């Protein structure tokens, strides 16, 4: 069994030498000392080179953050496709340039891709970041948040509140109030209930959050420690 694994490993390394056009002496190293030679090749030519390449790319992004944007703009200029617009918009979003991200997401939504739900979800998040809450509400109507984009329900709810649609905001917030889950969202629900004067209802939600976390394992208690402390702080203030 070990023999066949060694042969397969050796064949993989030889194929990599050929495909990567590495120096010919690697063929001899792998053939003459199959296991040791293959291991040396693996760590020196495959693993290390991949790590160096990744590190180099990360350093380039830190030193010259606009390079990736320029590369993606050039790619889009050559091939004006839906996916290339998304790649560029995603990178603008990663760099927190939300206005340009919105520009290219909305360009991507033109034509036959106008109902692409994943892109709509991305653009509504960008509008939330620039505090254009009416646009968040507008785009949220176009996608099934309840089934496919539950992570955006609170964003929608907060946008509705900012637009003074308090009843609809409460309805959306309450969709996240599920026991033993959604602790961050439920804390936001509690904060919203306090803001609209429903302190007693907020207390009920907060006490449930605190009680559930109290009964968790130590690992999970650490995971939700910030939520726990914020919930206790808010409960004391009501």
PDB file of C-alpha atoms in Angstrom:
ATOM      1  CA  UNK A   1       0.000   0.000   0.000  1.00  0.00           C
ATOM      2  CA  UNK A   2       2.787   2.425   0.959  1.00  0.00           C
ATOM      3  CA  UNK A   3       4.571   1.573  -2.304  1.00  0.00           C
ATOM      4  CA  UNK A   4       1.597   2.689  -4.397  1.00  0.00           C
ATOM      5  CA  UNK A   5       1.215   5.895  -2.360  1.00  0.00           C
ATOM      6  CA  UNK A   6       4.915   6.639  -2.901  1.00  0.00           C
ATOM      7  CA  UNK A   7       4.596   6.023  -6.650  1.00  0.00           C
ATOM      8  CA  UNK A   8       1.576   8.344  -6.836  1.00  0.00           C
ATOM      9  CA  UNK A   9       3.384  11.029  -4.821  1.00  0.00           C
ATOM     10  CA  UNK A  10       6.450  10.690  -7.029  1.00  0.00           C
ATOM     11  CA  UNK A  11       4.328  10.923 -10.183  1.00  0.00           C
ATOM     12  CA  UNK A  12       2.619  14.048  -8.867  1.00  0.00           C
ATOM     13  CA  UNK A  13       5.955  15.755  -8.229  1.00  0.00           C
ATOM     14  CA  UNK A  14       7.282  14.782 -11.673  1.00  0.00           C
ATOM     15  CA  UNK A  15       4.137  16.130 -13.298  1.00  0.00           C
ATOM     16  CA  UNK A  16       4.515  19.374 -11.328  1.00  0.00           C
ATOM     17  CA  UNK A  17       8.133  19.728 -12.502  1.00  0.00           C
ATOM     18  CA  UNK A  18       6.971  19.307 -16.093  1.00  0.00           C
ATOM     19  CA  UNK A  19       3.959  21.614 -15.760  1.00  0.00           C
ATOM     20  CA  UNK A  20       5.894  24.331 -13.915  1.00  0.00           C
ATOM     21  CA  UNK A  21       8.926  23.974 -16.215  1.00  0.00           C
ATOM     22  CA  UNK A  22      11.251  23.774 -13.243  1.00  0.00           C
ATOM     23  CA  UNK A  23      14.917  22.858 -13.560  1.00  0.00           C
ATOM     24  CA  UNK A  24      15.611  19.413 -15.056  1.00  0.00           C
ATOM     25  CA  UNK A  25      17.730  18.295 -12.101  1.00  0.00           C
ATOM     26  CA  UNK A  26      14.528  17.860 -10.096  1.00  0.00           C
ATOM     27  CA  UNK A  27      13.692  14.828 -12.253  1.00  0.00           C
ATOM     28  CA  UNK A  28      16.896  13.149 -11.071  1.00  0.00           C
ATOM     29  CA  UNK A  29      16.334  14.112  -7.425  1.00  0.00           C
ATOM     30  CA  UNK A  30      12.815  12.655  -7.454  1.00  0.00           C
ATOM     31  CA  UNK A  31      13.831   9.515  -9.342  1.00  0.00           C
ATOM     32  CA  UNK A  32      17.016   8.716  -7.381  1.00  0.00           C
ATOM     33  CA  UNK A  33      15.644   9.311  -3.860  1.00  0.00           C
ATOM     34  CA  UNK A  34      11.887   8.964  -4.361  1.00  0.00           C
ATOM     35  CA  UNK A  35      10.567   9.751  -0.877  1.00  0.00           C
ATOM     36  CA  UNK A  36      13.156  12.269   0.338  1.00  0.00           C
ATOM     37  CA  UNK A  37      13.510  13.872  -3.068  1.00  0.00           C
ATOM     38  CA  UNK A  38       9.752  14.226  -3.487  1.00  0.00           C
ATOM     39  CA  UNK A  39       9.397  15.719  -0.002  1.00  0.00           C
ATOM     40  CA  UNK A  40      12.182  18.209  -0.668  1.00  0.00           C
ATOM     41  CA  UNK A  41      10.503  19.203  -3.923  1.00  0.00           C
ATOM     42  CA  UNK A  42       7.093  19.507  -2.253  1.00  0.00           C
ATOM     43  CA  UNK A  43       8.280  21.863   0.481  1.00  0.00           C
ATOM     44  CA  UNK A  44      10.770  23.901  -1.553  1.00  0.00           C
ATOM     45  CA  UNK A  45       8.925  24.249  -4.855  1.00  0.00           C
ATOM     46  CA  UNK A  46       5.210  23.890  -4.129  1.00  0.00           C
ATOM     47  CA  UNK A  47       4.375  24.891  -0.558  1.00  0.00           C
ATOM     48  CA  UNK A  48       6.989  27.614  -0.132  1.00  0.00           C
ATOM     49  CA  UNK A  49       6.416  29.139  -3.560  1.00  0.00           C
ATOM     50  CA  UNK A  50       2.678  29.280  -2.975  1.00  0.00           C
ATOM     51  CA  UNK A  51       3.197  30.947   0.399  1.00  0.00           C
ATOM     52  CA  UNK A  52       5.676  33.433  -1.063  1.00  0.00           C
ATOM     53  CA  UNK A  53       3.273  34.284  -3.868  1.00  0.00           C
ATOM     54  CA  UNK A  54       0.385  34.823  -1.438  1.00  0.00           C
ATOM     55  CA  UNK A  55       2.554  36.941   0.861  1.00  0.00           C
ATOM     56  CA  UNK A  56       3.810  38.981  -2.082  1.00  0.00           C
ATOM     57  CA  UNK A  57       0.253  39.626  -3.250  1.00  0.00           C
ATOM     58  CA  UNK A  58      -0.814  40.720   0.238  1.00  0.00           C
ATOM     59  CA  UNK A  59       2.173  43.064   0.571  1.00  0.00           C
ATOM     60  CA  UNK A  60       1.406  44.572  -2.826  1.00  0.00           C
ATOM     61  CA  UNK A  61      -2.180  45.221  -1.743  1.00  0.00           C
ATOM     62  CA  UNK A  62      -0.990  46.928   1.452  1.00  0.00           C
ATOM     63  CA  UNK A  63       1.699  49.049  -0.215  1.00  0.00           C
ATOM     64  CA  UNK A  64      -0.353  49.830  -3.322  1.00  0.00           C
ATOM     65  CA  UNK A  65      -4.053  49.238  -2.552  1.00  0.00           C
ATOM     66  CA  UNK A  66      -5.151  50.795  -5.849  1.00  0.00           C
ATOM     67  CA  UNK A  67      -3.244  48.256  -7.955  1.00  0.00           C
ATOM     68  CA  UNK A  68      -5.928  45.600  -7.652  1.00  0.00           C
ATOM     69  CA  UNK A  69      -8.586  48.158  -8.552  1.00  0.00           C
ATOM     70  CA  UNK A  70      -6.625  49.229 -11.639  1.00  0.00           C
ATOM     71  CA  UNK A  71      -6.086  45.623 -12.675  1.00  0.00           C
ATOM     72  CA  UNK A  72      -9.813  44.902 -12.358  1.00  0.00           C
ATOM     73  CA  UNK A  73     -10.699  48.085 -14.257  1.00  0.00           C
ATOM     74  CA  UNK A  74      -8.417  47.003 -17.097  1.00  0.00           C
ATOM     75  CA  UNK A  75      -9.958  43.558 -17.065  1.00  0.00           C
ATOM     76  CA  UNK A  76     -13.438  45.098 -17.265  1.00  0.00           C
ATOM     77  CA  UNK A  77     -12.359  47.402 -20.109  1.00  0.00           C
ATOM     78  CA  UNK A  78     -11.185  44.366 -22.083  1.00  0.00           C
ATOM     79  CA  UNK A  79     -14.195  42.229 -21.238  1.00  0.00           C
ATOM     80  CA  UNK A  80     -17.332  44.098 -20.160  1.00  0.00           C
ATOM     81  CA  UNK A  81     -19.101  41.189 -18.453  1.00  0.00           C
ATOM     82  CA  UNK A  82     -21.444  40.895 -15.487  1.00  0.00           C
ATOM     83  CA  UNK A  83     -18.858  38.964 -13.473  1.00  0.00           C
ATOM     84  CA  UNK A  84     -16.048  41.467 -14.118  1.00  0.00           C
ATOM     85  CA  UNK A  85     -18.316  44.278 -12.885  1.00  0.00           C
ATOM     86  CA  UNK A  86     -19.014  42.258  -9.751  1.00  0.00           C
ATOM     87  CA  UNK A  87     -15.290  41.599  -9.160  1.00  0.00           C
ATOM     88  CA  UNK A  88     -14.578  45.325  -9.398  1.00  0.00           C
ATOM     89  CA  UNK A  89     -17.546  46.277  -7.214  1.00  0.00           C
ATOM     90  CA  UNK A  90     -16.548  43.677  -4.610  1.00  0.00           C
ATOM     91  CA  UNK A  91     -13.039  45.096  -4.423  1.00  0.00           C
ATOM     92  CA  UNK A  92     -14.345  48.636  -4.010  1.00  0.00           C
ATOM     93  CA  UNK A  93     -16.575  47.306  -1.227  1.00  0.00           C
ATOM     94  CA  UNK A  94     -13.593  45.548   0.405  1.00  0.00           C
ATOM     95  CA  UNK A  95     -11.737  48.876   0.368  1.00  0.00           C
ATOM     96  CA  UNK A  96     -14.816  50.614   1.857  1.00  0.00           C
ATOM     97  CA  UNK A  97     -15.313  52.766  -1.228  1.00  0.00           C
ATOM     98  CA  UNK A  98     -19.045  52.168  -1.115  1.00  0.00           C
ATOM     99  CA  UNK A  99     -20.047  54.795  -3.670  1.00  0.00           C
ATOM    100  CA  UNK A 100     -17.952  53.210  -6.407  1.00  0.00           C
ATOM    101  CA  UNK A 101     -19.061  49.756  -5.283  1.00  0.00           C
ATOM    102  CA  UNK A 102     -22.691  50.850  -5.721  1.00  0.00           C
ATOM    103  CA  UNK A 103     -21.867  52.287  -9.147  1.00  0.00           C
ATOM    104  CA  UNK A 104     -20.574  48.963 -10.485  1.00  0.00           C
ATOM    105  CA  UNK A 105     -23.131  46.794  -8.696  1.00  0.00           C
ATOM    106  CA  UNK A 106     -25.879  48.842 -10.306  1.00  0.00           C
ATOM    107  CA  UNK A 107     -24.183  48.612 -13.692  1.00  0.00           C
ATOM    108  CA  UNK A 108     -24.076  44.842 -13.195  1.00  0.00           C
ATOM    109  CA  UNK A 109     -27.810  44.885 -12.476  1.00  0.00           C
ATOM    110  CA  UNK A 110     -28.611  46.329 -15.872  1.00  0.00           C
ATOM    111  CA  UNK A 111     -30.233  44.186 -18.537  1.00  0.00           C
ATOM    112  CA  UNK A 112     -30.816  40.495 -18.001  1.00  0.00           C
ATOM    113  CA  UNK A 113     -29.176  40.516 -14.576  1.00  0.00           C
ATOM    114  CA  UNK A 114     -31.508  43.138 -13.092  1.00  0.00           C
ATOM    115  CA  UNK A 115     -33.058  40.590 -10.719  1.00  0.00           C
ATOM    116  CA  UNK A 116     -29.823  38.982  -9.526  1.00  0.00           C
ATOM    117  CA  UNK A 117     -30.644  38.636  -5.832  1.00  0.00           C
ATOM    118  CA  UNK A 118     -27.072  38.259  -4.548  1.00  0.00           C
ATOM    119  CA  UNK A 119     -26.025  41.500  -6.224  1.00  0.00           C
ATOM    120  CA  UNK A 120     -29.117  43.298  -4.925  1.00  0.00           C
ATOM    121  CA  UNK A 121     -28.246  42.137  -1.414  1.00  0.00           C
ATOM    122  CA  UNK A 122     -24.711  43.484  -1.818  1.00  0.00           C
ATOM    123  CA  UNK A 123     -25.841  46.870  -3.080  1.00  0.00           C
ATOM    124  CA  UNK A 124     -28.385  47.347  -0.284  1.00  0.00           C
ATOM    125  CA  UNK A 125     -25.596  46.717   2.248  1.00  0.00           C
ATOM    126  CA  UNK A 126     -23.493  49.396   0.555  1.00  0.00           C
ATOM    127  CA  UNK A 127     -26.377  51.865   0.652  1.00  0.00           C
ATOM    128  CA  UNK A 128     -26.710  51.158   4.371  1.00  0.00           C
ATOM    129  CA  UNK A 129     -23.037  52.004   4.877  1.00  0.00           C
ATOM    130  CA  UNK A 130     -23.492  55.428   3.269  1.00  0.00           C
ATOM    131  CA  UNK A 131     -26.723  55.971   5.243  1.00  0.00           C
ATOM    132  CA  UNK A 132     -29.013  56.072   2.215  1.00  0.00           C
ATOM    133  CA  UNK A 133     -31.774  54.242   4.069  1.00  0.00           C
ATOM    134  CA  UNK A 134     -34.544  54.817   1.522  1.00  0.00           C
ATOM    135  CA  UNK A 135     -32.458  52.937  -1.063  1.00  0.00           C
ATOM    136  CA  UNK A 136     -31.954  50.076   1.415  1.00  0.00           C
ATOM    137  CA  UNK A 137     -35.729  49.816   1.800  1.00  0.00           C
ATOM    138  CA  UNK A 138     -36.216  50.002  -1.962  1.00  0.00           C
ATOM    139  CA  UNK A 139     -33.767  47.194  -2.723  1.00  0.00           C
ATOM    140  CA  UNK A 140     -34.895  45.030   0.200  1.00  0.00           C
ATOM    141  CA  UNK A 141     -38.326  44.753  -1.420  1.00  0.00           C
ATOM    142  CA  UNK A 142     -36.780  43.045  -4.436  1.00  0.00           C
ATOM    143  CA  UNK A 143     -35.288  39.985  -2.721  1.00  0.00           C
ATOM    144  CA  UNK A 144     -36.533  37.273  -0.317  1.00  0.00           C
ATOM    145  CA  UNK A 145     -34.736  38.321   2.864  1.00  0.00           C
ATOM    146  CA  UNK A 146     -36.729  35.874   5.011  1.00  0.00           C
ATOM    147  CA  UNK A 147     -35.545  32.799   3.137  1.00  0.00           C
ATOM    148  CA  UNK A 148     -32.291  33.600   1.360  1.00  0.00           C
ATOM    149  CA  UNK A 149     -30.714  36.644   3.020  1.00  0.00           C
ATOM    150  CA  UNK A 150     -31.579  36.456   6.696  1.00  0.00           C
ATOM    151  CA  UNK A 151     -28.365  38.286   7.574  1.00  0.00           C
ATOM    152  CA  UNK A 152     -29.792  41.435   5.983  1.00  0.00           C
ATOM    153  CA  UNK A 153     -33.065  41.473   7.935  1.00  0.00           C
ATOM    154  CA  UNK A 154     -31.658  43.710  10.685  1.00  0.00           C
ATOM    155  CA  UNK A 155     -30.168  46.066   8.109  1.00  0.00           C
ATOM    156  CA  UNK A 156     -33.597  46.335   6.514  1.00  0.00           C
ATOM    157  CA  UNK A 157     -35.229  46.858   9.911  1.00  0.00           C
ATOM    158  CA  UNK A 158     -32.809  49.615  10.894  1.00  0.00           C
ATOM    159  CA  UNK A 159     -33.330  51.331   7.533  1.00  0.00           C
ATOM    160  CA  UNK A 160     -37.109  51.175   8.011  1.00  0.00           C
ATOM    161  CA  UNK A 161     -36.724  52.751  11.449  1.00  0.00           C
ATOM    162  CA  UNK A 162     -34.581  55.551  10.003  1.00  0.00           C
ATOM    163  CA  UNK A 163     -37.325  56.166   7.439  1.00  0.00           C
ATOM    164  CA  UNK A 164     -39.900  56.338  10.286  1.00  0.00           C
ATOM    165  CA  UNK A 165     -41.663  53.111   9.292  1.00  0.00           C
ATOM    166  CA  UNK A 166     -41.701  51.920  12.894  1.00  0.00           C
ATOM    167  CA  UNK A 167     -44.370  49.221  12.675  1.00  0.00           C
ATOM    168  CA  UNK A 168     -42.714  47.567   9.690  1.00  0.00           C
ATOM    169  CA  UNK A 169     -39.313  47.913  11.364  1.00  0.00           C
ATOM    170  CA  UNK A 170     -40.605  46.119  14.461  1.00  0.00           C
ATOM    171  CA  UNK A 171     -42.084  43.362  12.309  1.00  0.00           C
ATOM    172  CA  UNK A 172     -38.729  42.821  10.612  1.00  0.00           C
ATOM    173  CA  UNK A 173     -36.756  42.916  13.874  1.00  0.00           C
ATOM    174  CA  UNK A 174     -39.059  40.344  15.468  1.00  0.00           C
ATOM    175  CA  UNK A 175     -38.314  37.877  12.685  1.00  0.00           C
ATOM    176  CA  UNK A 176     -34.871  37.446  14.245  1.00  0.00           C
ATOM    177  CA  UNK A 177     -36.225  36.691  17.728  1.00  0.00           C
ATOM    178  CA  UNK A 178     -35.583  32.946  17.695  1.00  0.00           C
ATOM    179  CA  UNK A 179     -34.545  31.203  20.920  1.00  0.00           C
ATOM    180  CA  UNK A 180     -30.969  29.886  21.184  1.00  0.00           C
ATOM    181  CA  UNK A 181     -29.800  31.786  18.102  1.00  0.00           C
ATOM    182  CA  UNK A 182     -29.438  35.267  16.564  1.00  0.00           C
ATOM    183  CA  UNK A 183     -28.012  36.805  19.742  1.00  0.00           C
ATOM    184  CA  UNK A 184     -26.649  39.925  18.053  1.00  0.00           C
ATOM    185  CA  UNK A 185     -29.878  40.500  16.179  1.00  0.00           C
ATOM    186  CA  UNK A 186     -31.986  39.954  19.292  1.00  0.00           C
ATOM    187  CA  UNK A 187     -29.887  42.492  21.166  1.00  0.00           C
ATOM    188  CA  UNK A 188     -30.596  44.960  18.364  1.00  0.00           C
ATOM    189  CA  UNK A 189     -34.304  44.112  18.691  1.00  0.00           C
ATOM    190  CA  UNK A 190     -34.100  44.939  22.405  1.00  0.00           C
ATOM    191  CA  UNK A 191     -32.399  48.249  21.700  1.00  0.00           C
ATOM    192  CA  UNK A 192     -35.079  49.085  19.137  1.00  0.00           C
ATOM    193  CA  UNK A 193     -37.879  48.245  21.580  1.00  0.00           C
ATOM    194  CA  UNK A 194     -36.301  50.588  24.126  1.00  0.00           C
ATOM    195  CA  UNK A 195     -36.096  53.349  21.518  1.00  0.00           C
ATOM    196  CA  UNK A 196     -39.818  53.083  20.742  1.00  0.00           C
ATOM    197  CA  UNK A 197     -40.828  52.944  24.399  1.00  0.00           C
ATOM    198  CA  UNK A 198     -41.511  49.218  24.804  1.00  0.00           C
ATOM    199  CA  UNK A 199     -39.179  48.676  27.750  1.00  0.00           C
ATOM    200  CA  UNK A 200     -41.052  45.728  29.260  1.00  0.00           C
ATOM    201  CA  UNK A 201     -40.932  43.798  26.003  1.00  0.00           C
ATOM    202  CA  UNK A 202     -37.244  44.641  25.691  1.00  0.00           C
ATOM    203  CA  UNK A 203     -36.663  43.245  29.197  1.00  0.00           C
ATOM    204  CA  UNK A 204     -38.240  39.926  28.221  1.00  0.00           C
ATOM    205  CA  UNK A 205     -35.928  39.543  25.219  1.00  0.00           C
ATOM    206  CA  UNK A 206     -32.848  40.576  27.211  1.00  0.00           C
ATOM    207  CA  UNK A 207     -33.630  38.168  30.060  1.00  0.00           C
ATOM    208  CA  UNK A 208     -34.005  35.348  27.542  1.00  0.00           C
ATOM    209  CA  UNK A 209     -30.631  36.190  25.958  1.00  0.00           C
ATOM    210  CA  UNK A 210     -28.902  36.340  29.347  1.00  0.00           C
ATOM    211  CA  UNK A 211     -30.519  33.114  30.570  1.00  0.00           C
ATOM    212  CA  UNK A 212     -29.582  31.202  27.422  1.00  0.00           C
ATOM    213  CA  UNK A 213     -25.947  32.342  27.548  1.00  0.00           C
ATOM    214  CA  UNK A 214     -25.753  31.536  31.271  1.00  0.00           C
ATOM    215  CA  UNK A 215     -26.633  27.923  30.437  1.00  0.00           C
ATOM    216  CA  UNK A 216     -24.059  27.573  27.673  1.00  0.00           C
ATOM    217  CA  UNK A 217     -20.742  25.766  27.832  1.00  0.00           C
ATOM    218  CA  UNK A 218     -17.748  27.847  28.854  1.00  0.00           C
ATOM    219  CA  UNK A 219     -16.515  27.999  25.249  1.00  0.00           C
ATOM    220  CA  UNK A 220     -19.806  29.384  23.952  1.00  0.00           C
ATOM    221  CA  UNK A 221     -20.069  31.788  26.869  1.00  0.00           C
ATOM    222  CA  UNK A 222     -16.731  33.275  25.786  1.00  0.00           C
ATOM    223  CA  UNK A 223     -17.997  33.446  22.197  1.00  0.00           C
ATOM    224  CA  UNK A 224     -21.017  35.521  23.224  1.00  0.00           C
ATOM    225  CA  UNK A 225     -19.364  37.433  26.066  1.00  0.00           C
ATOM    226  CA  UNK A 226     -19.745  40.856  24.422  1.00  0.00           C
ATOM    227  CA  UNK A 227     -23.440  40.225  23.687  1.00  0.00           C
ATOM    228  CA  UNK A 228     -23.919  39.010  27.258  1.00  0.00           C
ATOM    229  CA  UNK A 229     -22.293  42.077  28.826  1.00  0.00           C
ATOM    230  CA  UNK A 230     -24.153  44.484  26.538  1.00  0.00           C
ATOM    231  CA  UNK A 231     -27.445  42.733  27.315  1.00  0.00           C
ATOM    232  CA  UNK A 232     -26.879  42.978  31.071  1.00  0.00           C
ATOM    233  CA  UNK A 233     -25.874  46.640  30.742  1.00  0.00           C
ATOM    234  CA  UNK A 234     -28.985  47.476  28.743  1.00  0.00           C
ATOM    235  CA  UNK A 235     -31.226  45.522  31.117  1.00  0.00           C
ATOM    236  CA  UNK A 236     -29.876  47.476  34.111  1.00  0.00           C
ATOM    237  CA  UNK A 237     -30.498  50.769  32.340  1.00  0.00           C
ATOM    238  CA  UNK A 238     -34.178  50.120  31.657  1.00  0.00           C
TER     239      UNK A 238
END
